Amino acid sequence: DAGVIQSPRHEVTEMGQEVTLRCKPISGHNSLFWYRQTMMRGLELLIYFNNNVPIDDSGMPEDRFSAKMPNASFSTLKIQPSEPRDSAVYFCASSRLGVQETQYFGPGTRLLVL
Amino acid sequence: AQKITQTQPGMFVQEKEAVTLDCTYDTSDQSYGLFWYKQPSSGEMIFLIYQGSYDEQNATEGRYSLNFQKARKSANLVISASQLGDSAMYFCAMREAGSLSGAGSYQLTFGKGTKLSVIP
């Protein structure tokens, strides 16, 4: 079975540009999570969806960040405009609903904003 | 208060020896799940092992076992017969039902991680 798929794997962009990260969760999973990982702040939850509905976006740093999940098999995280401090690894993860359900991570997108 | 505490920022272990990575958690829920993930230098997050709050036996997965002490709210990861490939960051995490927005949130909360280095 395919795991969580993220694209692109690497992204280098210039400050001010729009960046779109994409995620395809594991088929049958109805929870999707976006995380950001940096050396300074560790692993941070940005936003998560249950059944395509955003449940908690309190981790989104500011209005420059937005996330959508138009259907059960696709989600995007958009940064507009990007800034150098947004440089990080962005992970998408998915799971079934429930405390016993394991969250599986995608390979991550390494974003570098110059 | 932190929900997940990993008190060991870094650990060293000799190859072929066993090592225990500590994790304590804080929750008032009766039903919750505890997870350990491994993150090697390549960056991916790899699920290792799961323990449910109602599970009476400690979880085991190959060389990984979870020393679950519910009354002490600890869920330590034990790696037996360490290998060089075990060198990585290890994260403890907890999943609770939660009640955000009136519905179960099932959010996963991570500790800050322990960096394990296996010495040949």
PDB file of C-alpha atoms in Angstrom:
ATOM      1  CA  ASP A   1       0.000   0.000   0.000  1.00  0.00           C
ATOM      2  CA  ALA A   2       1.201   3.506  -0.763  1.00  0.00           C
ATOM      3  CA  GLY A   3       2.028   5.620   2.242  1.00  0.00           C
ATOM      4  CA  VAL A   4       1.412   9.323   2.637  1.00  0.00           C
ATOM      5  CA  ILE A   5       2.621  11.132  -0.464  1.00  0.00           C
ATOM      6  CA  GLN A   6       4.001  14.635  -0.352  1.00  0.00           C
ATOM      7  CA  SER A   7       5.187  16.902  -3.117  1.00  0.00           C
ATOM      8  CA  PRO A   8       7.489  18.494  -3.795  1.00  0.00           C
ATOM      9  CA  ARG A   9      10.196  16.817  -1.717  1.00  0.00           C
ATOM     10  CA  HIS A  10      12.393  19.885  -1.919  1.00  0.00           C
ATOM     11  CA  GLU A  11      11.505  23.478  -2.644  1.00  0.00           C
ATOM     12  CA  VAL A  12      13.785  26.470  -2.926  1.00  0.00           C
ATOM     13  CA  THR A  13      12.118  29.802  -3.464  1.00  0.00           C
ATOM     14  CA  GLU A  14      12.724  33.485  -2.995  1.00  0.00           C
ATOM     15  CA  MET A  15      11.199  35.623  -0.324  1.00  0.00           C
ATOM     16  CA  GLY A  16       7.798  36.928  -1.333  1.00  0.00           C
ATOM     17  CA  GLN A  17       6.921  34.031  -3.600  1.00  0.00           C
ATOM     18  CA  GLU A  18       3.934  31.788  -3.094  1.00  0.00           C
ATOM     19  CA  VAL A  19       4.654  28.217  -2.041  1.00  0.00           C
ATOM     20  CA  THR A  20       2.184  25.356  -2.261  1.00  0.00           C
ATOM     21  CA  LEU A  21       2.834  22.030  -0.574  1.00  0.00           C
ATOM     22  CA  ARG A  22       0.719  19.031  -1.457  1.00  0.00           C
ATOM     23  CA  CYS A  23      -0.300  15.904   0.379  1.00  0.00           C
ATOM     24  CA  LYS A  24      -2.152  12.729  -0.487  1.00  0.00           C
ATOM     25  CA  PRO A  25      -3.143  10.778   2.644  1.00  0.00           C
ATOM     26  CA  ILE A  26      -3.352   7.024   2.921  1.00  0.00           C
ATOM     27  CA  SER A  27      -6.563   5.738   1.394  1.00  0.00           C
ATOM     28  CA  GLY A  28      -9.222   5.176   4.045  1.00  0.00           C
ATOM     29  CA  HIS A  29      -7.702   7.599   6.518  1.00  0.00           C
ATOM     30  CA  ASN A  30     -10.023  10.389   7.600  1.00  0.00           C
ATOM     31  CA  SER A  31      -7.648  12.544   9.656  1.00  0.00           C
ATOM     32  CA  LEU A  32      -4.909  14.641   8.103  1.00  0.00           C
ATOM     33  CA  PHE A  33      -2.272  16.675   9.887  1.00  0.00           C
ATOM     34  CA  TRP A  34       0.263  19.281   8.802  1.00  0.00           C
ATOM     35  CA  TYR A  35       3.415  19.701  10.900  1.00  0.00           C
ATOM     36  CA  ARG A  36       6.454  21.934  10.664  1.00  0.00           C
ATOM     37  CA  GLN A  37       9.848  20.942  12.034  1.00  0.00           C
ATOM     38  CA  THR A  38      12.786  23.238  12.716  1.00  0.00           C
ATOM     39  CA  MET A  39      15.871  22.901  14.863  1.00  0.00           C
ATOM     40  CA  MET A  40      14.782  25.777  17.058  1.00  0.00           C
ATOM     41  CA  ARG A  41      11.112  24.894  17.602  1.00  0.00           C
ATOM     42  CA  GLY A  42      11.057  21.160  17.052  1.00  0.00           C
ATOM     43  CA  LEU A  43       7.922  19.532  15.668  1.00  0.00           C
ATOM     44  CA  GLU A  44       4.898  21.830  15.606  1.00  0.00           C
ATOM     45  CA  LEU A  45       1.343  20.944  14.639  1.00  0.00           C
ATOM     46  CA  LEU A  46       0.044  23.569  12.247  1.00  0.00           C
ATOM     47  CA  ILE A  47      -3.454  22.357  11.432  1.00  0.00           C
ATOM     48  CA  TYR A  48      -5.445  19.168  11.200  1.00  0.00           C
ATOM     49  CA  PHE A  49      -8.578  17.970   9.470  1.00  0.00           C
ATOM     50  CA  ASN A  50     -11.108  15.319  10.409  1.00  0.00           C
ATOM     51  CA  ASN A  51     -13.293  14.159   7.520  1.00  0.00           C
ATOM     52  CA  ASN A  52     -11.981  17.057   5.405  1.00  0.00           C
ATOM     53  CA  VAL A  53     -13.072  19.641   7.987  1.00  0.00           C
ATOM     54  CA  PRO A  54     -10.418  21.797   9.691  1.00  0.00           C
ATOM     55  CA  ILE A  55     -10.628  21.090  13.415  1.00  0.00           C
ATOM     56  CA  ASP A  56      -7.830  23.172  14.866  1.00  0.00           C
ATOM     57  CA  ASP A  57      -5.692  25.724  13.039  1.00  0.00           C
ATOM     58  CA  SER A  58      -4.326  27.424  16.136  1.00  0.00           C
ATOM     59  CA  GLY A  59      -0.848  26.293  15.189  1.00  0.00           C
ATOM     60  CA  MET A  60      -0.824  28.184  11.916  1.00  0.00           C
ATOM     61  CA  PRO A  61       1.777  30.894  12.435  1.00  0.00           C
ATOM     62  CA  GLU A  62      -0.026  33.749  10.751  1.00  0.00           C
ATOM     63  CA  ASP A  63      -2.368  34.713   7.959  1.00  0.00           C
ATOM     64  CA  ARG A  64       0.299  34.021   5.370  1.00  0.00           C
ATOM     65  CA  PHE A  65      -0.384  30.323   5.952  1.00  0.00           C
ATOM     66  CA  SER A  66      -3.517  28.619   4.706  1.00  0.00           C
ATOM     67  CA  ALA A  67      -4.541  24.985   4.290  1.00  0.00           C
ATOM     68  CA  LYS A  68      -7.325  23.269   2.414  1.00  0.00           C
ATOM     69  CA  MET A  69      -8.658  19.783   2.066  1.00  0.00           C
ATOM     70  CA  PRO A  70     -11.104  19.782  -0.847  1.00  0.00           C
ATOM     71  CA  ASN A  71     -11.581  16.026  -0.713  1.00  0.00           C
ATOM     72  CA  ALA A  72     -10.523  12.967   1.226  1.00  0.00           C
ATOM     73  CA  SER A  73      -7.479  12.299  -0.940  1.00  0.00           C
ATOM     74  CA  PHE A  74      -5.821  15.693  -1.238  1.00  0.00           C
ATOM     75  CA  SER A  75      -4.679  18.598   0.897  1.00  0.00           C
ATOM     76  CA  THR A  76      -2.590  21.692   0.322  1.00  0.00           C
ATOM     77  CA  LEU A  77      -0.637  23.994   2.580  1.00  0.00           C
ATOM     78  CA  LYS A  78       0.019  27.375   1.065  1.00  0.00           C
ATOM     79  CA  ILE A  79       2.390  30.117   2.184  1.00  0.00           C
ATOM     80  CA  GLN A  80       1.882  33.514   0.590  1.00  0.00           C
ATOM     81  CA  PRO A  81       4.088  35.491   0.705  1.00  0.00           C
ATOM     82  CA  SER A  82       6.925  33.269   1.901  1.00  0.00           C
ATOM     83  CA  GLU A  83       9.640  34.545   4.233  1.00  0.00           C
ATOM     84  CA  PRO A  84      13.092  33.146   5.140  1.00  0.00           C
ATOM     85  CA  ARG A  85      11.830  32.180   8.617  1.00  0.00           C
ATOM     86  CA  ASP A  86       9.395  29.779   6.971  1.00  0.00           C
ATOM     87  CA  SER A  87      12.347  27.577   5.991  1.00  0.00           C
ATOM     88  CA  ALA A  88      11.685  24.197   7.587  1.00  0.00           C
ATOM     89  CA  VAL A  89      10.638  20.651   6.887  1.00  0.00           C
ATOM     90  CA  TYR A  90       6.880  20.355   6.476  1.00  0.00           C
ATOM     91  CA  PHE A  91       5.317  16.991   7.199  1.00  0.00           C
ATOM     92  CA  CYS A  92       1.905  15.729   6.319  1.00  0.00           C
ATOM     93  CA  ALA A  93       0.502  12.792   8.298  1.00  0.00           C
ATOM     94  CA  SER A  94      -2.718  10.827   8.178  1.00  0.00           C
ATOM     95  CA  SER A  95      -4.611   8.356  10.300  1.00  0.00           C
ATOM     96  CA  ARG A  96      -8.034   6.960  11.011  1.00  0.00           C
ATOM     97  CA  LEU A  97     -10.002   8.647  13.750  1.00  0.00           C
ATOM     98  CA  GLY A  98      -9.464   7.329  17.258  1.00  0.00           C
ATOM     99  CA  VAL A  99      -6.971   7.359  20.107  1.00  0.00           C
ATOM    100  CA  GLN A 100      -5.720   3.941  19.099  1.00  0.00           C
ATOM    101  CA  GLU A 101      -5.044   4.869  15.523  1.00  0.00           C
ATOM    102  CA  THR A 102      -1.467   5.316  14.372  1.00  0.00           C
ATOM    103  CA  GLN A 103      -0.508   8.481  12.556  1.00  0.00           C
ATOM    104  CA  TYR A 104       1.661   7.817   9.511  1.00  0.00           C
ATOM    105  CA  PHE A 105       3.946  10.502   8.196  1.00  0.00           C
ATOM    106  CA  GLY A 106       4.876  11.436   4.681  1.00  0.00           C
ATOM    107  CA  PRO A 107       8.523  11.927   3.709  1.00  0.00           C
ATOM    108  CA  GLY A 108       8.308  15.678   4.259  1.00  0.00           C
ATOM    109  CA  THR A 109       8.972  18.722   2.094  1.00  0.00           C
ATOM    110  CA  ARG A 110      12.210  20.585   2.746  1.00  0.00           C
ATOM    111  CA  LEU A 111      11.489  24.246   2.135  1.00  0.00           C
ATOM    112  CA  LEU A 112      14.191  26.850   1.818  1.00  0.00           C
ATOM    113  CA  VAL A 113      13.178  30.461   1.399  1.00  0.00           C
ATOM    114  CA  LEU A 114      16.026  32.718   0.318  1.00  0.00           C
TER     115      LEU A 114
ATOM    116  CA  ALA B   1       2.265  21.579  32.055  1.00  0.00           C
ATOM    117  CA  GLN B   2       3.800  19.584  29.253  1.00  0.00           C
ATOM    118  CA  LYS B   3       1.749  16.628  28.147  1.00  0.00           C
ATOM    119  CA  ILE B   4       4.767  14.594  27.050  1.00  0.00           C
ATOM    120  CA  THR B   5       8.143  14.858  28.779  1.00  0.00           C
ATOM    121  CA  GLN B   6      11.319  13.298  27.482  1.00  0.00           C
ATOM    122  CA  THR B   7      14.022  14.188  29.983  1.00  0.00           C
ATOM    123  CA  GLN B   8      17.016  12.844  28.049  1.00  0.00           C
ATOM    124  CA  PRO B   9      18.076  15.198  25.246  1.00  0.00           C
ATOM    125  CA  GLY B  10      20.837  12.780  24.273  1.00  0.00           C
ATOM    126  CA  MET B  11      21.836   9.215  25.037  1.00  0.00           C
ATOM    127  CA  PHE B  12      24.784   7.007  24.159  1.00  0.00           C
ATOM    128  CA  VAL B  13      24.720   3.235  24.058  1.00  0.00           C
ATOM    129  CA  GLN B  14      27.269   0.630  23.107  1.00  0.00           C
ATOM    130  CA  GLU B  15      26.429  -1.513  20.117  1.00  0.00           C
ATOM    131  CA  LYS B  16      24.630  -4.735  21.118  1.00  0.00           C
ATOM    132  CA  GLU B  17      23.629  -3.309  24.485  1.00  0.00           C
ATOM    133  CA  ALA B  18      20.066  -2.471  25.530  1.00  0.00           C
ATOM    134  CA  VAL B  19      18.935   1.109  26.102  1.00  0.00           C
ATOM    135  CA  THR B  20      15.878   2.699  27.700  1.00  0.00           C
ATOM    136  CA  LEU B  21      14.490   6.015  26.522  1.00  0.00           C
ATOM    137  CA  ASP B  22      12.277   7.728  29.064  1.00  0.00           C
ATOM    138  CA  CYS B  23       8.854   9.210  28.477  1.00  0.00           C
ATOM    139  CA  THR B  24       6.298  10.486  30.956  1.00  0.00           C
ATOM    140  CA  TYR B  25       2.880  11.820  30.044  1.00  0.00           C
ATOM    141  CA  ASP B  26       0.079  13.816  31.544  1.00  0.00           C
ATOM    142  CA  THR B  27      -3.589  13.248  30.814  1.00  0.00           C
ATOM    143  CA  SER B  28      -6.896  13.042  32.629  1.00  0.00           C
ATOM    144  CA  ASP B  29      -8.443  10.854  29.937  1.00  0.00           C
ATOM    145  CA  GLN B  30      -9.052   7.178  30.636  1.00  0.00           C
ATOM    146  CA  SER B  31      -8.637   6.231  27.001  1.00  0.00           C
ATOM    147  CA  TYR B  32      -5.486   7.276  25.215  1.00  0.00           C
ATOM    148  CA  GLY B  33      -2.750   5.913  23.013  1.00  0.00           C
ATOM    149  CA  LEU B  34       1.009   6.158  23.366  1.00  0.00           C
ATOM    150  CA  PHE B  35       3.333   6.016  20.375  1.00  0.00           C
ATOM    151  CA  TRP B  36       7.042   6.069  19.664  1.00  0.00           C
ATOM    152  CA  TYR B  37       8.544   7.353  16.435  1.00  0.00           C
ATOM    153  CA  LYS B  38      12.086   7.216  15.103  1.00  0.00           C
ATOM    154  CA  GLN B  39      13.589   9.978  12.985  1.00  0.00           C
ATOM    155  CA  PRO B  40      16.949   9.080  11.429  1.00  0.00           C
ATOM    156  CA  SER B  41      19.243  11.691   9.940  1.00  0.00           C
ATOM    157  CA  SER B  42      17.508  11.232   6.593  1.00  0.00           C
ATOM    158  CA  GLY B  43      14.504  12.972   8.127  1.00  0.00           C
ATOM    159  CA  GLU B  44      11.545  10.659   7.769  1.00  0.00           C
ATOM    160  CA  MET B  45       9.314   9.924  10.769  1.00  0.00           C
ATOM    161  CA  ILE B  46       8.983   6.191  11.278  1.00  0.00           C
ATOM    162  CA  PHE B  47       6.325   4.670  13.521  1.00  0.00           C
ATOM    163  CA  LEU B  48       7.841   2.110  15.904  1.00  0.00           C
ATOM    164  CA  ILE B  49       5.387   0.936  18.532  1.00  0.00           C
ATOM    165  CA  TYR B  50       1.999   1.624  20.101  1.00  0.00           C
ATOM    166  CA  GLN B  51       0.539   1.088  23.580  1.00  0.00           C
ATOM    167  CA  GLY B  52      -3.120   1.558  24.415  1.00  0.00           C
ATOM    168  CA  SER B  53      -4.129   2.809  27.843  1.00  0.00           C
ATOM    169  CA  TYR B  54      -6.266  -0.295  28.419  1.00  0.00           C
ATOM    170  CA  ASP B  55      -3.625  -2.742  27.273  1.00  0.00           C
ATOM    171  CA  GLU B  56      -2.525  -4.845  30.212  1.00  0.00           C
ATOM    172  CA  GLN B  57       0.558  -6.227  28.541  1.00  0.00           C
ATOM    173  CA  ASN B  58       3.535  -4.194  27.427  1.00  0.00           C
ATOM    174  CA  ALA B  59       3.730  -3.763  23.662  1.00  0.00           C
ATOM    175  CA  THR B  60       6.582  -5.386  21.772  1.00  0.00           C
ATOM    176  CA  GLU B  61       7.715  -5.085  18.161  1.00  0.00           C
ATOM    177  CA  GLY B  62      10.872  -6.977  17.363  1.00  0.00           C
ATOM    178  CA  ARG B  63      13.721  -5.360  19.276  1.00  0.00           C
ATOM    179  CA  TYR B  64      11.439  -2.608  20.562  1.00  0.00           C
ATOM    180  CA  SER B  65       9.369  -2.910  23.689  1.00  0.00           C
ATOM    181  CA  LEU B  66       7.396  -0.391  25.649  1.00  0.00           C
ATOM    182  CA  ASN B  67       7.661  -0.410  29.435  1.00  0.00           C
ATOM    183  CA  PHE B  68       4.200   0.897  30.314  1.00  0.00           C
ATOM    184  CA  GLN B  69       3.611   1.920  33.922  1.00  0.00           C
ATOM    185  CA  LYS B  70       0.166   3.429  33.992  1.00  0.00           C
ATOM    186  CA  ALA B  71       0.112   4.538  37.626  1.00  0.00           C
ATOM    187  CA  ARG B  72       3.369   6.391  37.128  1.00  0.00           C
ATOM    188  CA  LYS B  73       2.261   7.674  33.726  1.00  0.00           C
ATOM    189  CA  SER B  74       5.402   6.498  32.047  1.00  0.00           C
ATOM    190  CA  ALA B  75       5.894   4.799  28.693  1.00  0.00           C
ATOM    191  CA  ASN B  76       9.587   4.107  28.281  1.00  0.00           C
ATOM    192  CA  LEU B  77      10.963   2.652  25.057  1.00  0.00           C
ATOM    193  CA  VAL B  78      13.417  -0.203  25.407  1.00  0.00           C
ATOM    194  CA  ILE B  79      15.645  -1.083  22.471  1.00  0.00           C
ATOM    195  CA  SER B  80      17.427  -4.384  22.866  1.00  0.00           C
ATOM    196  CA  ALA B  81      20.662  -5.356  21.124  1.00  0.00           C
ATOM    197  CA  SER B  82      21.338  -1.852  19.779  1.00  0.00           C
ATOM    198  CA  GLN B  83      22.572  -1.532  16.228  1.00  0.00           C
ATOM    199  CA  LEU B  84      24.409   1.303  14.526  1.00  0.00           C
ATOM    200  CA  GLY B  85      21.281   1.952  12.470  1.00  0.00           C
ATOM    201  CA  ASP B  86      19.387   2.754  15.669  1.00  0.00           C
ATOM    202  CA  SER B  87      21.218   6.082  15.910  1.00  0.00           C
ATOM    203  CA  ALA B  88      18.417   8.621  15.471  1.00  0.00           C
ATOM    204  CA  MET B  89      16.020  10.962  17.230  1.00  0.00           C
ATOM    205  CA  TYR B  90      13.229   9.204  19.094  1.00  0.00           C
ATOM    206  CA  PHE B  91       9.921  10.880  19.829  1.00  0.00           C
ATOM    207  CA  CYS B  92       7.295   9.818  22.317  1.00  0.00           C
ATOM    208  CA  ALA B  93       3.724  10.896  21.527  1.00  0.00           C
ATOM    209  CA  MET B  94       0.270  10.621  23.034  1.00  0.00           C
ATOM    210  CA  ARG B  95      -3.124  10.643  21.414  1.00  0.00           C
ATOM    211  CA  GLU B  96      -6.202  11.662  23.396  1.00  0.00           C
ATOM    212  CA  ALA B  97      -9.786  11.994  22.358  1.00  0.00           C
ATOM    213  CA  GLY B  98      -9.993  15.635  23.356  1.00  0.00           C
ATOM    214  CA  SER B  99     -13.151  17.658  22.988  1.00  0.00           C
ATOM    215  CA  LEU B 100     -12.178  20.537  20.759  1.00  0.00           C
ATOM    216  CA  SER B 101     -15.110  22.002  18.895  1.00  0.00           C
ATOM    217  CA  GLY B 102     -17.405  19.575  20.678  1.00  0.00           C
ATOM    218  CA  ALA B 103     -16.047  16.630  18.746  1.00  0.00           C
ATOM    219  CA  GLY B 104     -13.202  14.222  19.238  1.00  0.00           C
ATOM    220  CA  SER B 105     -10.013  15.809  18.075  1.00  0.00           C
ATOM    221  CA  TYR B 106      -7.645  12.862  18.437  1.00  0.00           C
ATOM    222  CA  GLN B 107      -4.679  15.155  18.265  1.00  0.00           C
ATOM    223  CA  LEU B 108      -1.197  13.649  18.659  1.00  0.00           C
ATOM    224  CA  THR B 109       1.094  15.477  21.102  1.00  0.00           C
ATOM    225  CA  PHE B 110       4.841  14.950  20.775  1.00  0.00           C
ATOM    226  CA  GLY B 111       7.682  15.205  23.236  1.00  0.00           C
ATOM    227  CA  LYS B 112      10.850  17.093  22.329  1.00  0.00           C
ATOM    228  CA  GLY B 113      12.735  13.924  21.515  1.00  0.00           C
ATOM    229  CA  THR B 114      15.852  12.054  22.589  1.00  0.00           C
ATOM    230  CA  LYS B 115      18.869  11.774  20.335  1.00  0.00           C
ATOM    231  CA  LEU B 116      20.298   8.278  20.563  1.00  0.00           C
ATOM    232  CA  SER B 117      23.835   7.575  19.422  1.00  0.00           C
ATOM    233  CA  VAL B 118      25.009   3.983  19.130  1.00  0.00           C
ATOM    234  CA  ILE B 119      28.761   3.560  19.603  1.00  0.00           C
ATOM    235  CA  PRO B 120      30.539   0.756  17.770  1.00  0.00           C
TER     236      PRO B 120
END
